[in-house]
PDB file of C-alpha atoms in Angstrom:
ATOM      1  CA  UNK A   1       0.000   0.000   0.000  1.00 35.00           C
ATOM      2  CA  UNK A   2       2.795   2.222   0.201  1.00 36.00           C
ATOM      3  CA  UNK A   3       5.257   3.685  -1.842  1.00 38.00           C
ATOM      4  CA  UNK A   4       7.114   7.006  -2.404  1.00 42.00           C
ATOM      5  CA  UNK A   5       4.940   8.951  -4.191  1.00 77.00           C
ATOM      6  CA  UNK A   6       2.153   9.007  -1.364  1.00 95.00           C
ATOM      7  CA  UNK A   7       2.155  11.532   1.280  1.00 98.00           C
ATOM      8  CA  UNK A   8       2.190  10.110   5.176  1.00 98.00           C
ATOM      9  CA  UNK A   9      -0.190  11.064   8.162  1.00 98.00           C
ATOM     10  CA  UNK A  10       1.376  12.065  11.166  1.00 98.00           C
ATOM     11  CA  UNK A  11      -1.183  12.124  14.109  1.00 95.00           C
ATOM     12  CA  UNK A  12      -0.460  14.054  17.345  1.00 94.00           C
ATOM     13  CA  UNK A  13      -2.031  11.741  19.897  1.00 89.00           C
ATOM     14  CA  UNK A  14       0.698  12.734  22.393  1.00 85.00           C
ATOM     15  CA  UNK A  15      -1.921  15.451  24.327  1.00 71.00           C
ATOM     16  CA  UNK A  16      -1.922  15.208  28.057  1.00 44.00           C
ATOM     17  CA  UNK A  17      -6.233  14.777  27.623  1.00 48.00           C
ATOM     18  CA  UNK A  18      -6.116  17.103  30.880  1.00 45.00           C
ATOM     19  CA  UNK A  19      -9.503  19.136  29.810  1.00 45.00           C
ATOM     20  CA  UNK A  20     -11.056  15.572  28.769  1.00 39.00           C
ATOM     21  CA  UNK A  21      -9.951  13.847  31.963  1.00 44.00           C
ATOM     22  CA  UNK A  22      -8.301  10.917  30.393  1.00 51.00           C
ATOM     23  CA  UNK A  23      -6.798   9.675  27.297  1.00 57.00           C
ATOM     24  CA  UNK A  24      -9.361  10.224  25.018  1.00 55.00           C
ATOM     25  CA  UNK A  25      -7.600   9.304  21.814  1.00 56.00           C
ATOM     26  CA  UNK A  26      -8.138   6.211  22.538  1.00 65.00           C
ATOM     27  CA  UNK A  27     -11.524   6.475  23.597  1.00 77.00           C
ATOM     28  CA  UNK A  28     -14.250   4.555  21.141  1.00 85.00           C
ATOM     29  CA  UNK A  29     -16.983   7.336  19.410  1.00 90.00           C
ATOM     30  CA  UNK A  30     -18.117   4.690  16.944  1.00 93.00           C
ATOM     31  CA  UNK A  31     -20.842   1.614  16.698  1.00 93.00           C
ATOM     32  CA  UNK A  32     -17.386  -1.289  16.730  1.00 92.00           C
ATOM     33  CA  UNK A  33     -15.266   0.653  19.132  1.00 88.00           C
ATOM     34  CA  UNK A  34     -14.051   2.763  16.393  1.00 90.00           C
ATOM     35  CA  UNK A  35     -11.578   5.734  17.837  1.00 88.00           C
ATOM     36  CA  UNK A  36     -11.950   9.573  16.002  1.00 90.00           C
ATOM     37  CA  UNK A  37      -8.283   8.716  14.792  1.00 90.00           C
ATOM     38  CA  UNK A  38      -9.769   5.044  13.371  1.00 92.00           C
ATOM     39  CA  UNK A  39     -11.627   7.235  10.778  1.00 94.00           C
ATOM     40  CA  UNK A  40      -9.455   9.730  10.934  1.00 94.00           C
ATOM     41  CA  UNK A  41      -7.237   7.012   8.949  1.00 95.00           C
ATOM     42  CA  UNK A  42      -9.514   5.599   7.002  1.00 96.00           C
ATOM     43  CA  UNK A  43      -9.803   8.993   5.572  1.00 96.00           C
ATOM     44  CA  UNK A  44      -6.678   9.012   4.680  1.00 97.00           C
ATOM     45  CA  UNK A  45      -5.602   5.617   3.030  1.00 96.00           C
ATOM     46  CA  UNK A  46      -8.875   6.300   0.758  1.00 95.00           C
ATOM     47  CA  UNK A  47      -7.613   9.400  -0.018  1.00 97.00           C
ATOM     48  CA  UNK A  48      -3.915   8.078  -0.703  1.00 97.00           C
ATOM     49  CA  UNK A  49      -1.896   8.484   1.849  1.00 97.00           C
ATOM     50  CA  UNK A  50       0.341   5.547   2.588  1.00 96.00           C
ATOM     51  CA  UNK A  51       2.260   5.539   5.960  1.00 97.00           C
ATOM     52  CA  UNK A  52       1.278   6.423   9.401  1.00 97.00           C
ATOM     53  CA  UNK A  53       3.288   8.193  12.172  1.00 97.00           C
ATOM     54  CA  UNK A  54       1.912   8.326  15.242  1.00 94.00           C
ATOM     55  CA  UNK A  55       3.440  10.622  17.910  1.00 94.00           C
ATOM     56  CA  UNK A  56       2.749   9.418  21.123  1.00 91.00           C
ATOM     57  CA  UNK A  57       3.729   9.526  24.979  1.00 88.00           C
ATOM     58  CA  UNK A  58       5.950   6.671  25.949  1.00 88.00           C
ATOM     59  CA  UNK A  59       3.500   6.248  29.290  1.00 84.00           C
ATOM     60  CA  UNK A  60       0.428   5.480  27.156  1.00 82.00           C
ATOM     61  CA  UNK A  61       2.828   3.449  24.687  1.00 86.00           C
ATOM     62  CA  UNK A  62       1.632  -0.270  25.258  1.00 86.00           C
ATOM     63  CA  UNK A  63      -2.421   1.167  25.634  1.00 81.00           C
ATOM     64  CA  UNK A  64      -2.006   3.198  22.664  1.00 82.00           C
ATOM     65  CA  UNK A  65      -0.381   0.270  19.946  1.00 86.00           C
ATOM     66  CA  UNK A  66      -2.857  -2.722  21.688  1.00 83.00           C
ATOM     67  CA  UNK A  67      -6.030  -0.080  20.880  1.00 76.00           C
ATOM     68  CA  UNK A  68      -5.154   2.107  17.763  1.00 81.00           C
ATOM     69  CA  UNK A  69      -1.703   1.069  16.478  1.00 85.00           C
ATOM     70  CA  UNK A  70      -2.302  -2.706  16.050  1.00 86.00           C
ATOM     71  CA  UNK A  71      -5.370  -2.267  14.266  1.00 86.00           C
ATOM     72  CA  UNK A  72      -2.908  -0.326  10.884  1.00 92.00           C
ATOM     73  CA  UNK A  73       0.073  -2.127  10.609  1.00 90.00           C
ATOM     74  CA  UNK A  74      -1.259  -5.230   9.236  1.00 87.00           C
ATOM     75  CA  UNK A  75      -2.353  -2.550   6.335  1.00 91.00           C
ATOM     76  CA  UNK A  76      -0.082  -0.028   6.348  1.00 94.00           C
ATOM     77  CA  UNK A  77       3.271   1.201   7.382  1.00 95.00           C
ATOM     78  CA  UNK A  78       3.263   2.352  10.737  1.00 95.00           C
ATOM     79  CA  UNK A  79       5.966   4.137  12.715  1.00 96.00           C
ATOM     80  CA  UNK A  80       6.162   5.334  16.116  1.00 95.00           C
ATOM     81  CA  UNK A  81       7.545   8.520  17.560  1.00 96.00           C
ATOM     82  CA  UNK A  82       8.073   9.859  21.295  1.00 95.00           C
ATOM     83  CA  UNK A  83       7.437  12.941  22.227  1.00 93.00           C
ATOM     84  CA  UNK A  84       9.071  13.682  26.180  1.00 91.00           C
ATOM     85  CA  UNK A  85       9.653  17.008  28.421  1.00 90.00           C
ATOM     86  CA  UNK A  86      13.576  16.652  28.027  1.00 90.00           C
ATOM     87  CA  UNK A  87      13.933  15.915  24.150  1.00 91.00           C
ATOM     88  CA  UNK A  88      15.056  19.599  23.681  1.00 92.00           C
ATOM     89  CA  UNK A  89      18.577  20.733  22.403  1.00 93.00           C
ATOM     90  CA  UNK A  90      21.611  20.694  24.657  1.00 91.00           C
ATOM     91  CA  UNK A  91      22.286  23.961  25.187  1.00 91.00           C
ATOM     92  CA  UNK A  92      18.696  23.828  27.236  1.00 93.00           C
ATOM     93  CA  UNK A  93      17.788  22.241  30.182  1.00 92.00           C
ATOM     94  CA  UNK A  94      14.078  21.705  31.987  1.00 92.00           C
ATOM     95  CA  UNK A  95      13.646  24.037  34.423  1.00 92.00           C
ATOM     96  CA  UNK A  96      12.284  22.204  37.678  1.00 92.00           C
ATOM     97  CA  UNK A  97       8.827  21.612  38.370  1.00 93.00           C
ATOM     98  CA  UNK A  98       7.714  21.202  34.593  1.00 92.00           C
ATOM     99  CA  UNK A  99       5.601  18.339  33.529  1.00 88.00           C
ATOM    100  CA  UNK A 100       4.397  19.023  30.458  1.00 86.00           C
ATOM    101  CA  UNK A 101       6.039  18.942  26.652  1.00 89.00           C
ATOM    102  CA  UNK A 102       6.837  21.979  24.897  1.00 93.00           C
ATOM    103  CA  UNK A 103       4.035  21.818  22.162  1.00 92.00           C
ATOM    104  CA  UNK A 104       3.145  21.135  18.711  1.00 93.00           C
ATOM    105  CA  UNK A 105       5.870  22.444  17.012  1.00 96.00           C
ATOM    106  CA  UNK A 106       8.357  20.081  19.351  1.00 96.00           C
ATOM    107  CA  UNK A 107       6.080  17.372  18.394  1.00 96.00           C
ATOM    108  CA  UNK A 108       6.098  17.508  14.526  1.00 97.00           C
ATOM    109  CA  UNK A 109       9.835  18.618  14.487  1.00 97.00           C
ATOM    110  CA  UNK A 110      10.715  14.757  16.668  1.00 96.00           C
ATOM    111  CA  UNK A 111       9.058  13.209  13.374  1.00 97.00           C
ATOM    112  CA  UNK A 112      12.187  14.386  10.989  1.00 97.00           C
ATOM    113  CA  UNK A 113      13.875  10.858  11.346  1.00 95.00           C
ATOM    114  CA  UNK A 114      10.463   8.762  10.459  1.00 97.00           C
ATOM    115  CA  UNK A 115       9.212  11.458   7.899  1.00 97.00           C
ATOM    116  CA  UNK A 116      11.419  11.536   4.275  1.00 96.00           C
ATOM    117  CA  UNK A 117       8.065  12.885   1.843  1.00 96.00           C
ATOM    118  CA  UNK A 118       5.192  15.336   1.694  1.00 97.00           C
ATOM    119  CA  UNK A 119       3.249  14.634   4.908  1.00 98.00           C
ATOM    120  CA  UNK A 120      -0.143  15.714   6.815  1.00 98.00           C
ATOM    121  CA  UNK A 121       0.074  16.833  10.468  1.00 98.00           C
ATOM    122  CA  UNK A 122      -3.472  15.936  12.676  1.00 96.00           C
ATOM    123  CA  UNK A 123      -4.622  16.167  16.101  1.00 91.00           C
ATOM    124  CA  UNK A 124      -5.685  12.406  16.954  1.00 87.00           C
ATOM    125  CA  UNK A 125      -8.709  14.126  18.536  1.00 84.00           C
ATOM    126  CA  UNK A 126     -10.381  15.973  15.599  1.00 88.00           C
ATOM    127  CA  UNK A 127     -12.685  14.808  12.982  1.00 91.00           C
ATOM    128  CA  UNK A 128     -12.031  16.929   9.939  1.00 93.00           C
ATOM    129  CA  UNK A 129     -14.340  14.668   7.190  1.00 92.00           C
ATOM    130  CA  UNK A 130     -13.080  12.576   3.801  1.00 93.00           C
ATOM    131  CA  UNK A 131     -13.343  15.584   1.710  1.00 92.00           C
ATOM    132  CA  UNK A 132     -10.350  17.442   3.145  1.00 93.00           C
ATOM    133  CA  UNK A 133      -8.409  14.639   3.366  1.00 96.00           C
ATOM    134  CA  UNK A 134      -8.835  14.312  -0.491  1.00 95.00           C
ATOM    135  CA  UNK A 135      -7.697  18.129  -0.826  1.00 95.00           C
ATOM    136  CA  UNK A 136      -4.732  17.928   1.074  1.00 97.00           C
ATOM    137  CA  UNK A 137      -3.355  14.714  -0.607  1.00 97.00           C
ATOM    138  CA  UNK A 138      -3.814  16.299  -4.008  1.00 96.00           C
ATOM    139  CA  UNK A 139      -1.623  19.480  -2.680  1.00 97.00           C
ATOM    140  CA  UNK A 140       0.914  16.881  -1.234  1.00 97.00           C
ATOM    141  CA  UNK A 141       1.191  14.881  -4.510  1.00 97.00           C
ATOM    142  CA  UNK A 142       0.777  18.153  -6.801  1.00 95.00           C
ATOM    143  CA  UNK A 143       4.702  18.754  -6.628  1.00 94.00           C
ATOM    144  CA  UNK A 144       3.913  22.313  -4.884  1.00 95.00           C
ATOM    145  CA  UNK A 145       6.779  23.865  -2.548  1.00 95.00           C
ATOM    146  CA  UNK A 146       3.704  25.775  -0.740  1.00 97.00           C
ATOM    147  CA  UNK A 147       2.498  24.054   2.330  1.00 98.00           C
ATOM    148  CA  UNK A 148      -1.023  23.748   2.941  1.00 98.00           C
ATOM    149  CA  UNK A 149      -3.619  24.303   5.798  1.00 96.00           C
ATOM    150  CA  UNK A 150      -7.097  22.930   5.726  1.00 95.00           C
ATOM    151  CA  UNK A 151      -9.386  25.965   7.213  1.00 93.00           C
ATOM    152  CA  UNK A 152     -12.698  25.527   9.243  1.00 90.00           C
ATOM    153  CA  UNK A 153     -15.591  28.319  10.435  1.00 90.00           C
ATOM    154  CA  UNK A 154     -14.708  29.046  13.708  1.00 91.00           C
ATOM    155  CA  UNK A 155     -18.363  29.279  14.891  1.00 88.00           C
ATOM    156  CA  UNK A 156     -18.533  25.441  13.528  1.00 85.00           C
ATOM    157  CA  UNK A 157     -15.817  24.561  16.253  1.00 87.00           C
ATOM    158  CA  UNK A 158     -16.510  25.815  19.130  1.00 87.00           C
ATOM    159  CA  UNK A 159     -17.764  23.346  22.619  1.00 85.00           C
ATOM    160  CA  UNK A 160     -20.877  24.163  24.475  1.00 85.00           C
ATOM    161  CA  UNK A 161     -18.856  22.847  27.759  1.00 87.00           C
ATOM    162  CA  UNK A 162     -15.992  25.591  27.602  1.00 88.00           C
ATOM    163  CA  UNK A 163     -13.145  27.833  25.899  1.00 91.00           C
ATOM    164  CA  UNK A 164     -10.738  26.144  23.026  1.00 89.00           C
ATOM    165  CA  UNK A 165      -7.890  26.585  21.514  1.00 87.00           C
ATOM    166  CA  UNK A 166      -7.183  28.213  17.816  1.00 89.00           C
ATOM    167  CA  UNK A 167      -5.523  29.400  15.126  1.00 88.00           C
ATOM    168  CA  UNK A 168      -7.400  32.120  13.823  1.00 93.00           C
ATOM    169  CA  UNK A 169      -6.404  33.223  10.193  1.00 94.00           C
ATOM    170  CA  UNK A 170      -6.616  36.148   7.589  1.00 94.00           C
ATOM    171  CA  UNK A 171      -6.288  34.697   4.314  1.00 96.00           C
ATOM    172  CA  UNK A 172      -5.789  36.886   0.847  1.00 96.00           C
ATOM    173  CA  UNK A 173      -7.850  37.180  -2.000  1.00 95.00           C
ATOM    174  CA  UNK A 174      -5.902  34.234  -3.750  1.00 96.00           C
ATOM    175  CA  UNK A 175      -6.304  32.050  -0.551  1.00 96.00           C
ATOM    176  CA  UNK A 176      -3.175  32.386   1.153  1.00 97.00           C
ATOM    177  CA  UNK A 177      -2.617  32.862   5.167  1.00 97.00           C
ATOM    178  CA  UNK A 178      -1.701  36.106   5.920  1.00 96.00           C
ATOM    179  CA  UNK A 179      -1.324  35.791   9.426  1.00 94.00           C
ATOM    180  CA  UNK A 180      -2.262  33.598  11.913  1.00 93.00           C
ATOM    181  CA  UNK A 181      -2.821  34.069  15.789  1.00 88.00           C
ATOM    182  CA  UNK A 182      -3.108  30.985  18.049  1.00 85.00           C
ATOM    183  CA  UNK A 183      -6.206  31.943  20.400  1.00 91.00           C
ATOM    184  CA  UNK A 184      -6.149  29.395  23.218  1.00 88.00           C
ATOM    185  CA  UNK A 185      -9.333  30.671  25.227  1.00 94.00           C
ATOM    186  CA  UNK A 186     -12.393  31.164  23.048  1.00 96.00           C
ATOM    187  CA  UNK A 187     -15.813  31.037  23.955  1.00 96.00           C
ATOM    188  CA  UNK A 188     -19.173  31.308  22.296  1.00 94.00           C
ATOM    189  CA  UNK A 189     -20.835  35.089  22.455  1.00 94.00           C
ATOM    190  CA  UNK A 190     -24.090  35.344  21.554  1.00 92.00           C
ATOM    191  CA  UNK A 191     -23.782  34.460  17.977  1.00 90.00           C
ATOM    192  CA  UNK A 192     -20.649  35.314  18.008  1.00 95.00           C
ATOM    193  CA  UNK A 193     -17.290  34.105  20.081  1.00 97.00           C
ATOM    194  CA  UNK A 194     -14.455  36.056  22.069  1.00 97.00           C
ATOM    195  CA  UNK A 195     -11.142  34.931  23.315  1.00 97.00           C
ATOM    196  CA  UNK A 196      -9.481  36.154  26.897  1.00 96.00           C
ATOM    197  CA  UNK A 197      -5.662  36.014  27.142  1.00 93.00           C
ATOM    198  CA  UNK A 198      -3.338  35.222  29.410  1.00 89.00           C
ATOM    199  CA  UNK A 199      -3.295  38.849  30.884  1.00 93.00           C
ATOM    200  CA  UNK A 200      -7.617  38.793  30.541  1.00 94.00           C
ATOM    201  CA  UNK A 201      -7.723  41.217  27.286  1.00 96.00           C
ATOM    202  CA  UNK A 202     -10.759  40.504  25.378  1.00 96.00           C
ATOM    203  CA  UNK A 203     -11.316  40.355  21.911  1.00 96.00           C
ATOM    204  CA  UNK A 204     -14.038  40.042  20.469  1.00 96.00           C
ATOM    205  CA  UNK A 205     -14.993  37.768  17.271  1.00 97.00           C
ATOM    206  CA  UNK A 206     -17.482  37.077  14.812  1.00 96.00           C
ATOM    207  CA  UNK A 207     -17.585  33.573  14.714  1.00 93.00           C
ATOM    208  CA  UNK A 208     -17.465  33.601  10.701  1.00 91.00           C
ATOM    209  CA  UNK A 209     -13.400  33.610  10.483  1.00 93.00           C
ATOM    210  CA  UNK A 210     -11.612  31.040   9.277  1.00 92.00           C
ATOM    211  CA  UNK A 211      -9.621  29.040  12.030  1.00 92.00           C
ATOM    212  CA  UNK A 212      -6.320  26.309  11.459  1.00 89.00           C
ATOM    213  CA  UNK A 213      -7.594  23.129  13.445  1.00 89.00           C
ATOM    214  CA  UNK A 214      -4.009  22.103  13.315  1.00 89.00           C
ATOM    215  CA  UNK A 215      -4.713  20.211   9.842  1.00 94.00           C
ATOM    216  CA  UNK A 216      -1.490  21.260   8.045  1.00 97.00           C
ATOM    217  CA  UNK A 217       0.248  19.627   4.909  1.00 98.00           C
ATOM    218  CA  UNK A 218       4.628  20.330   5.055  1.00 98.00           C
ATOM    219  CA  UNK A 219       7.080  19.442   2.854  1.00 97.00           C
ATOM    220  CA  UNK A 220      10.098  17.911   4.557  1.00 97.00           C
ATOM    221  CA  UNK A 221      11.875  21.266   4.177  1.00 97.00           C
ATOM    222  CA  UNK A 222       9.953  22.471   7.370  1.00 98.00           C
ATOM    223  CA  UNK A 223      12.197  20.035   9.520  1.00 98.00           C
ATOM    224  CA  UNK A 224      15.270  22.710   9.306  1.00 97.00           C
ATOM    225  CA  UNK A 225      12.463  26.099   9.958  1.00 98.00           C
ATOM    226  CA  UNK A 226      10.784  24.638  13.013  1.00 97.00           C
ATOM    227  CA  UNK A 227      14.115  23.564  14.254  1.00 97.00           C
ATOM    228  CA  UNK A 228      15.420  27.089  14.218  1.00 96.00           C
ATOM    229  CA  UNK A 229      12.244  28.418  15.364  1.00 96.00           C
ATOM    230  CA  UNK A 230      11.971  26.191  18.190  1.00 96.00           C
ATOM    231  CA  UNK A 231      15.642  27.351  19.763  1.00 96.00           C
ATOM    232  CA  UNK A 232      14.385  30.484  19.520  1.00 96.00           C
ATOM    233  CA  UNK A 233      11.423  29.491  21.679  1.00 95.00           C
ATOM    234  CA  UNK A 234      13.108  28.028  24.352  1.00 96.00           C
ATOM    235  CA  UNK A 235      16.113  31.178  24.068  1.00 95.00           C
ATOM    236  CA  UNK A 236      12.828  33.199  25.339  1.00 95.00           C
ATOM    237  CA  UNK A 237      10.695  30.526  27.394  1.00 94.00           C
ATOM    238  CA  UNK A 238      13.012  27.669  28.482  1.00 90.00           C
ATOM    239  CA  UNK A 239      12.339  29.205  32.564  1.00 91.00           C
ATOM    240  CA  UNK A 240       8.673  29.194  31.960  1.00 90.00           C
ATOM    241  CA  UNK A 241       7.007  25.930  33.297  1.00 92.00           C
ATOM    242  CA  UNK A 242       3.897  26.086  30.804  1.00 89.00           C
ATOM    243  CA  UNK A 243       4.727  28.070  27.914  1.00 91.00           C
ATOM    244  CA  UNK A 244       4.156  25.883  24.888  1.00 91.00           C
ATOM    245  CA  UNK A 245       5.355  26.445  21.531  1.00 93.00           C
ATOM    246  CA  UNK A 246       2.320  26.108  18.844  1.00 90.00           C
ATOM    247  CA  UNK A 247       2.935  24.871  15.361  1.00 93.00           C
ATOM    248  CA  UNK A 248       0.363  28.040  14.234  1.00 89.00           C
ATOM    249  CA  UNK A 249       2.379  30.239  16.129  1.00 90.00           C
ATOM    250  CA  UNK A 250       5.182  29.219  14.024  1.00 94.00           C
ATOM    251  CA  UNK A 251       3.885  28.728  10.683  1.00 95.00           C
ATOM    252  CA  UNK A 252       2.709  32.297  11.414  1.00 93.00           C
ATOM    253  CA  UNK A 253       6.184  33.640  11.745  1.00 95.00           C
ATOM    254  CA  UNK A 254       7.260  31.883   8.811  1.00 97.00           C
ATOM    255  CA  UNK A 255       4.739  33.374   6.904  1.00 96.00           C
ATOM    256  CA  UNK A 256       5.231  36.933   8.382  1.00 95.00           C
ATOM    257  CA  UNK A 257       8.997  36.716   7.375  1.00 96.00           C
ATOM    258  CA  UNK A 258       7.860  35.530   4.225  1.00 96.00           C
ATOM    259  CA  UNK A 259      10.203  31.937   4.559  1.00 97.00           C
ATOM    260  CA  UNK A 260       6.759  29.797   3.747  1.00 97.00           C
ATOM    261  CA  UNK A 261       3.239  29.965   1.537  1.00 98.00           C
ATOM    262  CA  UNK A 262       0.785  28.086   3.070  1.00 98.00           C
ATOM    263  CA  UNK A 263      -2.250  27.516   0.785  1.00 97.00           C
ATOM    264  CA  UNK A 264      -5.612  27.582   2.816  1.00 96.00           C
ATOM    265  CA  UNK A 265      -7.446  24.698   1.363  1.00 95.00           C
ATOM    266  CA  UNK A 266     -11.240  24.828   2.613  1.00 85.00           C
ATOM    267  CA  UNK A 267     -13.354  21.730   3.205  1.00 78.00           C
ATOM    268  CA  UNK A 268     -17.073  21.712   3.169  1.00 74.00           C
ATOM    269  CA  UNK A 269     -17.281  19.167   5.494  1.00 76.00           C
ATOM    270  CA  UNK A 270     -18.502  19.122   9.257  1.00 73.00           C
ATOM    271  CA  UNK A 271     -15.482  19.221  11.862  1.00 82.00           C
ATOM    272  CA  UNK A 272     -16.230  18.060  15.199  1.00 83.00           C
ATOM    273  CA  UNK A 273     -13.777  16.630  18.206  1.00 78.00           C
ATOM    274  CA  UNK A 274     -13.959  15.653  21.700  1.00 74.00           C
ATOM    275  CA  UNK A 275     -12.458  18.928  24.113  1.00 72.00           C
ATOM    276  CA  UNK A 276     -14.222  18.397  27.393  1.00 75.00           C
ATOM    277  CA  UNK A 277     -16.183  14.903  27.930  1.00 79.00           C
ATOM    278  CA  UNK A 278     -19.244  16.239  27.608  1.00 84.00           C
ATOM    279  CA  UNK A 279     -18.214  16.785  23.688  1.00 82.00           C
ATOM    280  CA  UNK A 280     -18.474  12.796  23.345  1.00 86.00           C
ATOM    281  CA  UNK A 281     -22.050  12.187  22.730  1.00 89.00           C
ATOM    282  CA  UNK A 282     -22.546  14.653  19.959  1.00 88.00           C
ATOM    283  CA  UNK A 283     -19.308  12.957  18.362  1.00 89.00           C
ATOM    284  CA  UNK A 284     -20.963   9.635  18.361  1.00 92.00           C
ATOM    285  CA  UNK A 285     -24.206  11.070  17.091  1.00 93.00           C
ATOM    286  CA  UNK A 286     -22.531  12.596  14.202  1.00 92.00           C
ATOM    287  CA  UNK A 287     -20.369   9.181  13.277  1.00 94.00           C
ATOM    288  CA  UNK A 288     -23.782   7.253  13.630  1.00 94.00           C
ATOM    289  CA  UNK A 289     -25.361  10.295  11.061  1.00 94.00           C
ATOM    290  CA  UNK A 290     -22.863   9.910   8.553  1.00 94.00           C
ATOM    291  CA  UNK A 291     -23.134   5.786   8.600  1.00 96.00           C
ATOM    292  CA  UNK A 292     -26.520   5.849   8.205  1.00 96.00           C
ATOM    293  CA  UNK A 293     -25.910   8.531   5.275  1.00 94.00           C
ATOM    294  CA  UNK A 294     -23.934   5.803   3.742  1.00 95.00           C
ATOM    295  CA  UNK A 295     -20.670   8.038   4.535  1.00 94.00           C
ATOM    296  CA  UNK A 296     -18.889   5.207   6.264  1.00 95.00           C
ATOM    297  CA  UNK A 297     -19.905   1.457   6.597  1.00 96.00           C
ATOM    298  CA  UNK A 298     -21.300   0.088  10.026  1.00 95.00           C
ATOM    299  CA  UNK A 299     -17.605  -1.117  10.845  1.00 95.00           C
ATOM    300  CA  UNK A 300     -14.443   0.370   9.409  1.00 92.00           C
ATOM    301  CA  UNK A 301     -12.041  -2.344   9.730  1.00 89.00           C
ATOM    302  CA  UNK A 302     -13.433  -6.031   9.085  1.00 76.00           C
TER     303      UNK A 302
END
């Protein structure tokens, strides 16, 4: 099923689940047990993607290959990376009383050694729908230098059960990202949404922009740029013991010093994903909606 001319998925699944209350990437949304990442990759592989890179905690490790991993690499080539508090460079060192890993950027940039072609970077914990899939793999396989960033309505991603996290994007006429802010404490306004910071500014939004649901499509060229960028981070942050460096905070910069085009590639379909554990039951209603739309068959893998 694989060869060199198909992109790869590379799934974050390494998320502490700390708003969930558990590890919910491995918790079953669909009628066989079925995980969001389960159709998550069988979006992909129909789409053409042909390996799978999961990044992962080593603490959930054995959990996490017996429930998800074991399930792909009878069909697919599957790879494992570790993402860990002190895998940082070694002119840094982890200040005491830190527990959690540095972010998304950190994340995708441990992937270099498993990841030699055009690849897609997920959350495991986001439903994005077949139809984007299908976009990104035709930018990965188009032969374009541009990278790529499926885009969602931010009003169609918010919880009922409490703030979230986003990259919220201007795009140009032509459908490139201008700029990007990570927001990482938005809640719905009336019909609208606002976000606090850190320092409890609020701004307000409309709920109509368009928001990165950290569904990006890289070239291996970005290996080098986040690498770079993610000294930099830690030059400024390496004391802090929550700071977090976010891959939209860093495309963004790349984009701002003009080092990267990302092409915002829009998907009609419905994204959904499990926050706060509350979120679950309207994930399962919408898997069981699109089954019985003939979307996806009563069991994925038989």
């Amino acid at each position: 099923m694989t060869s060199t001319s198909s992109p790869t998925l590379l799934v974050l699944a390494a998320g502490m689940g700390s708003r969930y209350g558990g590890l919910k990437q491995i918790d079953p949304v669909g009628p066989a047990g079925e995980t969001i990442i389960d159709y998550s990759i069988y979006d992909a592989l129909r789409a053409g993607f042909g390996k799978l890179v999961f990044i992962i905690r080593k603490d959930i490790e054995q959990a996490f290959r017996e429930t998800v991993g074991a399930r792909f690499e009878k069909r697919v080539a599957v790879d494992y990376v570790f993402q860990s508090l002190d895998d940082i460079p070694p002119q840094f060192t982890v200040p005491a009383g830190r527990t959690k890993p540095w972010g998304t950027t950190q994340a995708i940039l441990l992937a270099e050694s498993a990841i030699h072609e055009p690849f897609a970077a997920i959350n495991a914990d986001d439903f994005y729908g077949a139809e984007s899939y299908r976009e990104l793999s035709r930018h990965l396989t188009s032969g374009s230098e541009d990278y790529a960033m499926v885009g969602f309505i931010l009003r169609n991603t918010l919880s009922d059960f409490g703030s979230v996290a986003r990259g919220v994007c201007q795009v140009s006429s032509d459908g490139y990202l201008e700029h990007i802010m990570e927001m990482t404490k938005i809640e719905r306004d009336g019909n609208g949404a606002r976000n606090t910071d850190a320092n409890g500014n609020v701004t307000k939004l409309s709920g109509d922009e368009p928001v990165s649901m950290n569904y990006w499509g890289f070239t291996p060229r970005i290996f080098d740029q986040l690498r770079v960028h993610f000294e930099k981070f830690l030059e400024q942050n390496a004391t802090d013991l929550k700071a977090e460096c976010y891959i939209p905070n860093t495309v963004g910069e790349l984009v701002d010093a003009s080092e990267a085009r990302v092409k915002v590639l829009r998907s009609r379909d419905s994204w959904f994903g499990v926050t706060y554990r509350e979120d679950r039951p309207r994930v399962v209603e919408s898997i069981r909606r699109l089954i019985s739309n003939g979307q996806y068959p009563e069991r994925l893998w038989s």
